[in-house]
CSV table of N, CA and C in Angstrom, one decimal:
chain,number,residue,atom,x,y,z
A,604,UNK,N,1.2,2.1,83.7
A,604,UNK,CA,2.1,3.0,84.4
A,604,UNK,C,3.5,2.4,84.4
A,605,UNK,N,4.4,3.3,84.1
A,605,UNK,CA,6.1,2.8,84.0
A,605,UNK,C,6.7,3.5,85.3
A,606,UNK,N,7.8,2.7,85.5
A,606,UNK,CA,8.6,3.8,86.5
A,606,UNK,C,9.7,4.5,85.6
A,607,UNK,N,9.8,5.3,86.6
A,607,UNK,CA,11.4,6.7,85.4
A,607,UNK,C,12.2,6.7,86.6
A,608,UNK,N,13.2,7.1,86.6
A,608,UNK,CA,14.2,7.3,87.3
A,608,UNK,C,14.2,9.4,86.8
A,609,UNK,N,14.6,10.4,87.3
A,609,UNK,CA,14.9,11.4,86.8
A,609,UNK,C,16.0,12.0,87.8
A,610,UNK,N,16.6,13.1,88.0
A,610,UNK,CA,17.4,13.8,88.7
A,610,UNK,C,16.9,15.2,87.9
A,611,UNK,N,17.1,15.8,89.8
A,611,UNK,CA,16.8,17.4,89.9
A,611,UNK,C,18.2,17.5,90.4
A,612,UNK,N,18.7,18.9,89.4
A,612,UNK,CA,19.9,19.3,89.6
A,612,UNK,C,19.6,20.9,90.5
A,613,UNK,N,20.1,21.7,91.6
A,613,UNK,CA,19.8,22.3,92.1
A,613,UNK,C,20.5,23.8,92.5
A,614,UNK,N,20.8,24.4,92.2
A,614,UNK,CA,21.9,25.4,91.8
A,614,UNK,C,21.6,27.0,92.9
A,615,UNK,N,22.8,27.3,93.4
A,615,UNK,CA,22.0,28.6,93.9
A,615,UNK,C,22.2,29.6,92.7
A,616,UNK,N,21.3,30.5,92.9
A,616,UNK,CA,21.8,31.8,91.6
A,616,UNK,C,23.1,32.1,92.2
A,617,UNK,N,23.2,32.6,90.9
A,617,UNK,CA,24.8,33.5,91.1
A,617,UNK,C,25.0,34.5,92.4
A,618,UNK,N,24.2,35.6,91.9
A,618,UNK,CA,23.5,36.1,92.8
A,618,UNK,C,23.5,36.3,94.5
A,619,UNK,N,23.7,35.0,94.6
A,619,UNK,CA,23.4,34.5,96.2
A,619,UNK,C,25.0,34.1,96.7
A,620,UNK,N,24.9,34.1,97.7
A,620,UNK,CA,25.8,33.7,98.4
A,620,UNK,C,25.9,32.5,99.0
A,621,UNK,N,27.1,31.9,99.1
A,621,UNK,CA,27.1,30.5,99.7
A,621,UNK,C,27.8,30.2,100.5
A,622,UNK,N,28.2,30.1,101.2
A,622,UNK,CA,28.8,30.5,103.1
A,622,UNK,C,29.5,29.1,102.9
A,623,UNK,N,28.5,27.8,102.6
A,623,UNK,CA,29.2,26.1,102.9
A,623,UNK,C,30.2,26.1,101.5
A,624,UNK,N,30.2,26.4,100.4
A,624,UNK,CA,30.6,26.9,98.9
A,624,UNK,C,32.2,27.5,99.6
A,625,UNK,N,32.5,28.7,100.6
A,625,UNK,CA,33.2,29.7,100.4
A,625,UNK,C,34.1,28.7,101.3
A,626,UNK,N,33.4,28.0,102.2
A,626,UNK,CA,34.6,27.5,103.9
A,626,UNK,C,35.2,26.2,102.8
A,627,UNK,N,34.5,25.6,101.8
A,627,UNK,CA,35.2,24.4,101.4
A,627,UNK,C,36.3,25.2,100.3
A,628,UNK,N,35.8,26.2,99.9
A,628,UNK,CA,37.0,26.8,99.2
A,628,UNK,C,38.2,26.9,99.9
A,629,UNK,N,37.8,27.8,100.7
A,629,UNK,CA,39.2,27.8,102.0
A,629,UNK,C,40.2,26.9,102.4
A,630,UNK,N,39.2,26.0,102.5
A,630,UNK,CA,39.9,24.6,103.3
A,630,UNK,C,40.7,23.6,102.2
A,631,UNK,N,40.6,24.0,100.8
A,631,UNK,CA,40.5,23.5,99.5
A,631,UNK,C,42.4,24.0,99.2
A,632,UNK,N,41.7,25.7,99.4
A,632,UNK,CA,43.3,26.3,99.5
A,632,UNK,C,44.1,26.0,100.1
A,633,UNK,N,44.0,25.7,101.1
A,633,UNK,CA,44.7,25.1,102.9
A,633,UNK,C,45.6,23.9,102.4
A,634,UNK,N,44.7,23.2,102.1
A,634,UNK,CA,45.1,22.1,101.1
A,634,UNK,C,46.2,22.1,99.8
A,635,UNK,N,46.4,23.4,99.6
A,635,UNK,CA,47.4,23.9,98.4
A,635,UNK,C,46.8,23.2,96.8
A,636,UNK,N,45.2,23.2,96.8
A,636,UNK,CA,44.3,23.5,95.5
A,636,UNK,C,44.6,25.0,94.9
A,637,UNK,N,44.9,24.9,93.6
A,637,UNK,CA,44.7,26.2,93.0
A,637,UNK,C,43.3,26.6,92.4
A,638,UNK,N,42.3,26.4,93.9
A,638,UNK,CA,40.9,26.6,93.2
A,638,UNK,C,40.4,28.3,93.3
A,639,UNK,N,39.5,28.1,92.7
A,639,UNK,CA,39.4,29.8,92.7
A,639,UNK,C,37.5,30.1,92.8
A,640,UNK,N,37.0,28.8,92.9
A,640,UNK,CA,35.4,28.9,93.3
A,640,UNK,C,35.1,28.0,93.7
A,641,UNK,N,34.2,27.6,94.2
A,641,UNK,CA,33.3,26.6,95.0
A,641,UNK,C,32.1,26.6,95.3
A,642,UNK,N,30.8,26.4,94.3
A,642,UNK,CA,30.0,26.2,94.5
A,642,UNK,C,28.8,24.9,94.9
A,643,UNK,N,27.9,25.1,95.9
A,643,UNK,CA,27.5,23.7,96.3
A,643,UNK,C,26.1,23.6,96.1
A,644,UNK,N,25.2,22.4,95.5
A,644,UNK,CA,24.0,22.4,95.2
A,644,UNK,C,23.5,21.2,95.7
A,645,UNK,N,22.6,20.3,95.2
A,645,UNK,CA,21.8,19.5,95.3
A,645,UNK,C,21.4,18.3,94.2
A,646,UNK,N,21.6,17.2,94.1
A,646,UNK,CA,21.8,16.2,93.5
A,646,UNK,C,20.6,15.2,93.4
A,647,UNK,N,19.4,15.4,93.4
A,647,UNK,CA,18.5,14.6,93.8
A,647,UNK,C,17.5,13.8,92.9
A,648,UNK,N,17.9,12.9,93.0
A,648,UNK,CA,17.2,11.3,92.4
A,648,UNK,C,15.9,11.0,93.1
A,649,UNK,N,15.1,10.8,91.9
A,649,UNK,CA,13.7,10.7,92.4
A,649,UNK,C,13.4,9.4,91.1
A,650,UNK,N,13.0,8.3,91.9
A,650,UNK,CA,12.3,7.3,91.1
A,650,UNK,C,10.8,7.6,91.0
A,651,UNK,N,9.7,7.1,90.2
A,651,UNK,CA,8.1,7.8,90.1
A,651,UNK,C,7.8,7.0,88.9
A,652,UNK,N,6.2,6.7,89.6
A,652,UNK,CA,5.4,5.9,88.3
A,652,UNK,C,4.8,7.3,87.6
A,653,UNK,N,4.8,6.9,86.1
A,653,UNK,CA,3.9,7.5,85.4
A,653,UNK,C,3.6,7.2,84.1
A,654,UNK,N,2.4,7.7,83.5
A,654,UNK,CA,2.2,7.0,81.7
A,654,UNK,C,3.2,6.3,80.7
A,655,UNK,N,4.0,7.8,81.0
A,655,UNK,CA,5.1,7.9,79.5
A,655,UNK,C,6.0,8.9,79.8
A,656,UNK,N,7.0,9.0,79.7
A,656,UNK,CA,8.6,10.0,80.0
A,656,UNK,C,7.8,11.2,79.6
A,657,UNK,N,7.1,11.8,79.3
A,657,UNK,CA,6.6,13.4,79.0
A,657,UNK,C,5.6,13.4,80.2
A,658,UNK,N,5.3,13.0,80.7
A,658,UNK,CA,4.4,13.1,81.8
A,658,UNK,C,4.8,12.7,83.1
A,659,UNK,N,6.2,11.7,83.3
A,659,UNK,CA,7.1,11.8,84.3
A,659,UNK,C,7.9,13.5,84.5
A,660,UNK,N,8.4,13.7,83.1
A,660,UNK,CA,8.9,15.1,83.1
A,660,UNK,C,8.1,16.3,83.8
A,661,UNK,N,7.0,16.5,83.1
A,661,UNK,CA,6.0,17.1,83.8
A,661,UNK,C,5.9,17.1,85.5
A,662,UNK,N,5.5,15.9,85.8
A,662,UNK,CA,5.8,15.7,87.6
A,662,UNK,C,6.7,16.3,88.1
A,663,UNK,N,8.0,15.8,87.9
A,663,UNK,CA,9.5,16.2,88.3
A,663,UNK,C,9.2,17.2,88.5
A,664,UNK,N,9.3,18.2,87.2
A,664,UNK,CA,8.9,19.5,86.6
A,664,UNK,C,8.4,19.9,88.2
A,665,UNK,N,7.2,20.0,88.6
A,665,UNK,CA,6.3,20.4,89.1
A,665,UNK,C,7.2,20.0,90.6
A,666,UNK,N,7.4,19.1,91.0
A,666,UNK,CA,7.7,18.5,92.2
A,666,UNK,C,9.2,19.6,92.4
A,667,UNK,N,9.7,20.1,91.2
A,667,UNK,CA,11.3,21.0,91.6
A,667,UNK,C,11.0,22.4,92.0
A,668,UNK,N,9.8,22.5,91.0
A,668,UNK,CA,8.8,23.9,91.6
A,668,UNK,C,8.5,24.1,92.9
A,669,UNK,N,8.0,23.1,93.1
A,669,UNK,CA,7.3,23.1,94.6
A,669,UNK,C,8.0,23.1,95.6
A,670,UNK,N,8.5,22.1,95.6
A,670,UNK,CA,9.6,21.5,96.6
A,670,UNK,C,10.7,21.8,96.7
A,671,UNK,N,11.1,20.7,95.7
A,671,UNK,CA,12.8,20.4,95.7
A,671,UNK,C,13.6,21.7,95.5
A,672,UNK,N,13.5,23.1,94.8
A,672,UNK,CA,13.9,24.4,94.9
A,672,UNK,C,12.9,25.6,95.4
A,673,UNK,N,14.4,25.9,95.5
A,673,UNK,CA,12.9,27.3,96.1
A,673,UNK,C,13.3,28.4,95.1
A,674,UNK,N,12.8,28.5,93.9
A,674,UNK,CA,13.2,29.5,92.7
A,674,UNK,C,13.4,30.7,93.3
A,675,UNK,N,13.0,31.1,94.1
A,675,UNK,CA,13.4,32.7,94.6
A,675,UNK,C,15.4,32.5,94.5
A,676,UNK,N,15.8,31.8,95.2
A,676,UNK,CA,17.0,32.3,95.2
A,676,UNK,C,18.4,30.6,94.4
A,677,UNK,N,17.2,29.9,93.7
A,677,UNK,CA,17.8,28.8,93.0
A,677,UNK,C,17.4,28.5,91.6
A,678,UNK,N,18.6,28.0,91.0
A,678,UNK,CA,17.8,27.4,89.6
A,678,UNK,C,17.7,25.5,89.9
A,679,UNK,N,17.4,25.4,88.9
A,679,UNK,CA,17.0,23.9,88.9
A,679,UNK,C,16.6,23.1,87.3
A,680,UNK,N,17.5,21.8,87.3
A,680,UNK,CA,17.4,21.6,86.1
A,680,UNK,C,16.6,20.0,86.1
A,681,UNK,N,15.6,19.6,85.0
A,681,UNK,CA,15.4,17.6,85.3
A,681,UNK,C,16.0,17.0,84.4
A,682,UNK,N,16.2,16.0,84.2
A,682,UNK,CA,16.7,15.2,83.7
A,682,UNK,C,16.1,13.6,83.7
A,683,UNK,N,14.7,13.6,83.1
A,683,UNK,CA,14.3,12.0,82.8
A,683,UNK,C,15.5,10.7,82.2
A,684,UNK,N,15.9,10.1,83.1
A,684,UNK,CA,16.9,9.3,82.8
A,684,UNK,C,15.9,8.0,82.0
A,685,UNK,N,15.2,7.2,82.1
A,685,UNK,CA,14.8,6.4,81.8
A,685,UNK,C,13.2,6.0,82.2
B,1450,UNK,N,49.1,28.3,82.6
B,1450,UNK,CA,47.8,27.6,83.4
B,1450,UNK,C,46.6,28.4,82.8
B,1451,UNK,N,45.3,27.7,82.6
B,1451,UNK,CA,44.3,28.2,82.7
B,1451,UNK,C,43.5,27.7,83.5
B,1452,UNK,N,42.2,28.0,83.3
B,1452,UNK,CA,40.7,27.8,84.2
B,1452,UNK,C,40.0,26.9,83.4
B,1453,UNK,N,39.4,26.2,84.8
B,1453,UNK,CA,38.6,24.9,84.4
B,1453,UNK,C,37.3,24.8,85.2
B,1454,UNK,N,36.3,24.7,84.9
B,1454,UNK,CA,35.4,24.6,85.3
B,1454,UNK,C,35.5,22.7,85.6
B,1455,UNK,N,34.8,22.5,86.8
B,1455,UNK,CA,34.6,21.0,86.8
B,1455,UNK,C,33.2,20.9,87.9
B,1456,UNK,N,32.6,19.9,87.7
B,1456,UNK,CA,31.7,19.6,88.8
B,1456,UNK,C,31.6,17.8,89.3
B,1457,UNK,N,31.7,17.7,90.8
B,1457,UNK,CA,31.7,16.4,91.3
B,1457,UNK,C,30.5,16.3,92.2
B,1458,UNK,N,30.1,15.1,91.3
B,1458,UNK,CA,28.3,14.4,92.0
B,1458,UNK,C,28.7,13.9,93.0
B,1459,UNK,N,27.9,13.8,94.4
B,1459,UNK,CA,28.4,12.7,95.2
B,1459,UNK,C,27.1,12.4,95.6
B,1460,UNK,N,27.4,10.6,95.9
B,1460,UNK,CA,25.5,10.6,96.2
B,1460,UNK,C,26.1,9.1,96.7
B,1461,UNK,N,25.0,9.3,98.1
B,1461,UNK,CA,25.0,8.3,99.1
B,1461,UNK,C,24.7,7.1,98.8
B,1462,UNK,N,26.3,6.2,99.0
B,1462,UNK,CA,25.3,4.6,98.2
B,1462,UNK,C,24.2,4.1,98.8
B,1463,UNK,N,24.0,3.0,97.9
B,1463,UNK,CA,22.8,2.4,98.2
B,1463,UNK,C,22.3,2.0,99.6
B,1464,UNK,N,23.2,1.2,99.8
B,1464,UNK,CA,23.3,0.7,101.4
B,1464,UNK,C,23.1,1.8,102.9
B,1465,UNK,N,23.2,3.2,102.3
B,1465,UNK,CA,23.1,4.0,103.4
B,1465,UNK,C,22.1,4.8,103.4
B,1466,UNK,N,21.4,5.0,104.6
B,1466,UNK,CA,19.7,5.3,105.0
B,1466,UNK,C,19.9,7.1,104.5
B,1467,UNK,N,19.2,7.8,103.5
B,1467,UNK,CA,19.0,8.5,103.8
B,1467,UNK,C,17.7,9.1,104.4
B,1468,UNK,N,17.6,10.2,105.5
B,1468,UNK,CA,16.6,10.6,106.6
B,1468,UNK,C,16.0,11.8,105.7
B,1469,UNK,N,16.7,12.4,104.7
B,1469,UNK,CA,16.3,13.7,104.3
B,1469,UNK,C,15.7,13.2,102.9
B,1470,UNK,N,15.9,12.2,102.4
B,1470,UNK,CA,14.9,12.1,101.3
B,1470,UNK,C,14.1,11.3,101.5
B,1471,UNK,N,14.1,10.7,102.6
B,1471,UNK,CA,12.7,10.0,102.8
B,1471,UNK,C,11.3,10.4,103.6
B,1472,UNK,N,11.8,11.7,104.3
B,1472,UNK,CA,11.3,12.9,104.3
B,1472,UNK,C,10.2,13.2,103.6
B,1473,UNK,N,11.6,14.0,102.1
B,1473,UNK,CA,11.1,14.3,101.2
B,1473,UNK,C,10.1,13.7,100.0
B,1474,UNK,N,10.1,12.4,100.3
B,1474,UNK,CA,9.4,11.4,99.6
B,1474,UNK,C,8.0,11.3,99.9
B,1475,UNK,N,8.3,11.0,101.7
B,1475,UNK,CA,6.7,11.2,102.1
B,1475,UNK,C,5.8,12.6,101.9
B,1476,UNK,N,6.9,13.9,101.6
B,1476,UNK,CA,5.6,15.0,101.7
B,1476,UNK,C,5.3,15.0,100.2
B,1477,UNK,N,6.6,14.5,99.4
B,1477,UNK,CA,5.9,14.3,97.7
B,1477,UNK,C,4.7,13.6,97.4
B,1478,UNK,N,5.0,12.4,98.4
B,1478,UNK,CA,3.6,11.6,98.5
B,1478,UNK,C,2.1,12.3,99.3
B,1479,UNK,N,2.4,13.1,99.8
B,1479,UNK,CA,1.1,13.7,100.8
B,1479,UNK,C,0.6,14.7,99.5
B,1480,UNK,N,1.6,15.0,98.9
B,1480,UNK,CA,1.5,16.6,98.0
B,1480,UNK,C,0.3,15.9,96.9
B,1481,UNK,N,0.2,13.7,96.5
B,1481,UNK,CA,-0.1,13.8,95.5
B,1481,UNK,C,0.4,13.2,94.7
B,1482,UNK,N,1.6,13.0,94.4
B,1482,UNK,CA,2.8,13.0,93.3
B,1482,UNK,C,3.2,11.3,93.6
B,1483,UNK,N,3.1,10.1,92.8
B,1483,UNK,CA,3.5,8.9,92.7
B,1483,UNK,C,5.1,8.6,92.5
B,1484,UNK,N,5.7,9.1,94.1
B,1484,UNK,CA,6.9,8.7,93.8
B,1484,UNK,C,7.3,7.7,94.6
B,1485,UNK,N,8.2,6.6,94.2
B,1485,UNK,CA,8.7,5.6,94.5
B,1485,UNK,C,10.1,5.6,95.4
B,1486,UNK,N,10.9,7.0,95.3
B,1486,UNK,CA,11.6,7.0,96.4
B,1486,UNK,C,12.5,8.1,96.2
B,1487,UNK,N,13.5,8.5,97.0
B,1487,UNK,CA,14.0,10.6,96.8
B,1487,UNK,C,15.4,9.7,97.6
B,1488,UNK,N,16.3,10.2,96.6
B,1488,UNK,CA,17.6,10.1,97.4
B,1488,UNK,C,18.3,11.8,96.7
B,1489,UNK,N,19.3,12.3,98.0
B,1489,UNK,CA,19.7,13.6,98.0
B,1489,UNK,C,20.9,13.2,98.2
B,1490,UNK,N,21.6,14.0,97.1
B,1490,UNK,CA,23.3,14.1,97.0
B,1490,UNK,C,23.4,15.5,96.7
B,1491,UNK,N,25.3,15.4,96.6
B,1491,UNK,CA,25.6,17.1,96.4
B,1491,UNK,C,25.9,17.4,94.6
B,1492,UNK,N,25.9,18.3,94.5
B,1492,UNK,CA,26.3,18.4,93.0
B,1492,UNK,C,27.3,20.0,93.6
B,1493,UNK,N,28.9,19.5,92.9
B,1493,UNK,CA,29.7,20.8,93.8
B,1493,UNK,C,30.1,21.2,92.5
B,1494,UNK,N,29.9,22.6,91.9
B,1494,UNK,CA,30.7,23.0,90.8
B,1494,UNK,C,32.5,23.6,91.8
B,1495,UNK,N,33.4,23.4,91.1
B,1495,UNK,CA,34.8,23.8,91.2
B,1495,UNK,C,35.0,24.6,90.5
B,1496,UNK,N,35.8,25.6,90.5
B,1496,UNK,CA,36.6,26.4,89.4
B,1496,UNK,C,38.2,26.7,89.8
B,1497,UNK,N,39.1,25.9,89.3
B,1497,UNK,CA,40.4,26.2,89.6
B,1497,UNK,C,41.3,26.2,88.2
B,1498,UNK,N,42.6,25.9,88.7
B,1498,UNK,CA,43.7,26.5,87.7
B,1498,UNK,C,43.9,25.0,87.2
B,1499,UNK,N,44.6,25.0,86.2
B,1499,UNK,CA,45.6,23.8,85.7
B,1499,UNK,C,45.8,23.8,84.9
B,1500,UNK,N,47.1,23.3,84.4
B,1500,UNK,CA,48.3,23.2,83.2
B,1500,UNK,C,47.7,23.1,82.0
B,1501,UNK,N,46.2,21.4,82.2
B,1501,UNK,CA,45.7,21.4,81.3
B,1501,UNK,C,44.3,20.2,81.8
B,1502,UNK,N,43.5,19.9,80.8
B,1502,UNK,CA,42.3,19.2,81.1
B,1502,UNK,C,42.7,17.7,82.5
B,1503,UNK,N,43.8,17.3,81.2
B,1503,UNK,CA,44.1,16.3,82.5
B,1503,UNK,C,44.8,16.0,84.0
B,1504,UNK,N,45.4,17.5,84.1
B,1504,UNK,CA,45.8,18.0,85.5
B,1504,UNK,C,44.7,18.8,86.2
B,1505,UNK,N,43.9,19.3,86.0
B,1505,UNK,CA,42.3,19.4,86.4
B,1505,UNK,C,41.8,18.3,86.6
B,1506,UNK,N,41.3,17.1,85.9
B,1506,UNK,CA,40.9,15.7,86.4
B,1506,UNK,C,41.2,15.5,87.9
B,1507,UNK,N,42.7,15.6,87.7
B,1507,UNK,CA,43.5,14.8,88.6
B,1507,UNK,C,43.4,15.8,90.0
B,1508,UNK,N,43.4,16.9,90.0
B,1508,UNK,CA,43.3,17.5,90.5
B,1508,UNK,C,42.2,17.3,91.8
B,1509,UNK,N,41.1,17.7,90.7
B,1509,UNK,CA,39.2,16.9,91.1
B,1509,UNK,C,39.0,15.8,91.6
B,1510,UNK,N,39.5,14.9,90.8
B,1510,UNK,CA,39.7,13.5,91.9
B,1510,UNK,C,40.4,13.8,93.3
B,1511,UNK,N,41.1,14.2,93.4
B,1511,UNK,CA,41.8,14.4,94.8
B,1511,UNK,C,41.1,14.9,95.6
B,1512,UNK,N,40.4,16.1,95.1
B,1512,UNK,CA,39.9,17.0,96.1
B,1512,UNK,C,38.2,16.3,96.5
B,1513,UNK,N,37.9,15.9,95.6
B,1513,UNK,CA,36.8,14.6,95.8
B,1513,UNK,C,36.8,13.5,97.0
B,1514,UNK,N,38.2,13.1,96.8
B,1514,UNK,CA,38.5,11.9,98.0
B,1514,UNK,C,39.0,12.5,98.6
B,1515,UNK,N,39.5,13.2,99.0
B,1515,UNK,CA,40.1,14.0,99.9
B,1515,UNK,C,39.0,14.5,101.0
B,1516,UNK,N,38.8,15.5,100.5
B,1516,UNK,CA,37.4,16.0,101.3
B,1516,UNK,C,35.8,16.8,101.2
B,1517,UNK,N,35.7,16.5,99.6
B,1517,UNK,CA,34.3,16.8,99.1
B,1517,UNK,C,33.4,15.6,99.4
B,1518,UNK,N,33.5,14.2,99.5
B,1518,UNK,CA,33.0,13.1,99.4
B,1518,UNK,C,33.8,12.3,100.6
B,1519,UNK,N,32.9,11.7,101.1
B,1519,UNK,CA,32.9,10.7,102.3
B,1519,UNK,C,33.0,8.9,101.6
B,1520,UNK,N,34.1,8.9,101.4
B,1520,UNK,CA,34.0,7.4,100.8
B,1520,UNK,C,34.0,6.5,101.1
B,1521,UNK,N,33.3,6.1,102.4
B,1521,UNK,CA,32.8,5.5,103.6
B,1521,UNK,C,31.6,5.2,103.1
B,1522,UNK,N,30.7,6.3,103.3
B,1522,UNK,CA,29.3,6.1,102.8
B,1522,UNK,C,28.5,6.9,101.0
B,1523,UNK,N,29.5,7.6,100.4
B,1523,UNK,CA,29.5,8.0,99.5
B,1523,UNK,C,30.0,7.6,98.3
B,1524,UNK,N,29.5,7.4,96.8
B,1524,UNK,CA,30.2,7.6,95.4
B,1524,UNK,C,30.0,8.7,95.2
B,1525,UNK,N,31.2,9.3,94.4
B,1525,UNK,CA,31.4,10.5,93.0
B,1525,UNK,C,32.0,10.1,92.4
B,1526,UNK,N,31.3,11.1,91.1
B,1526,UNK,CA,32.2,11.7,90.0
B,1526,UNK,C,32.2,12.4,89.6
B,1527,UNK,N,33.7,12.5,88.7
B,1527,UNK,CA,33.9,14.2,88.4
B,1527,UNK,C,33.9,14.3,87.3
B,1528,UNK,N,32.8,15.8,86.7
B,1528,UNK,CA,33.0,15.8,85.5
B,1528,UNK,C,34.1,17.4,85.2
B,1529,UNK,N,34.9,17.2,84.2
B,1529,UNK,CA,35.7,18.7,83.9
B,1529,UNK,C,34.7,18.9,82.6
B,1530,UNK,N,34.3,20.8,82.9
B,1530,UNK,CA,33.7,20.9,81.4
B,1530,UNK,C,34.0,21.8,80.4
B,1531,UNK,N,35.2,22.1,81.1
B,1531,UNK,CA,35.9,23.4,79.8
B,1531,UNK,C,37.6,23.4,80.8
């Protein structure tokens, strides 16, 4: 068994609405940003033993399904770093 | 001016306890899943104006230290992607 390092990237759909997304927008403008969106997700680093990087992936995989998003109203991406 | 997409990671250094991925660690662990440890940051996509790539940087950075990121207990960085 090796350890992997991976990150789950976490997105809401477009779709959806984002209320913490819209107030940092605001407060962005307030600020005198010429921003024009603000979207906010999830950044999550997960260390994990497993065989070989295709079967850490796999986990992750599974663990972003499960858990870490809730696909109804998110996407989600992994990323085996090492 | 045009439009820029950018997005800033921010993720709690080392030294600071997170409560919500260790949480999440233990139910990955109950679920099954051989993980060694869950840290949770933000991943913020931006979309604003600027002159040009490198006044969007600069921009990003600001609004990063400013008030997307706690740099007390937080690192980011910003990536511009178009």
């Amino acid at each position: 068994m090796q350890s992997f390092r991976a990150v789950v990237t976490v997105r809401l759909k477009d779709s959806i609405l984002d209320p913490a997304g819209e107030a940092t927008e605001g407060v962005l403008k307030h600020m005198g940003f010429a921003v024009q969106g603000v979207r906010i997700g999830r950044h999550i680093q997960v260390t994990l033993e497993a065989e070989d990087a295709k079967a850490a992936r796999r986990a992750v995989e599974r663990m972003a399904h499960d858990l870490l998003a809730n696909p109804v109203m998110e996407d989600y991406d992994v990323e085996v770093l090492s």
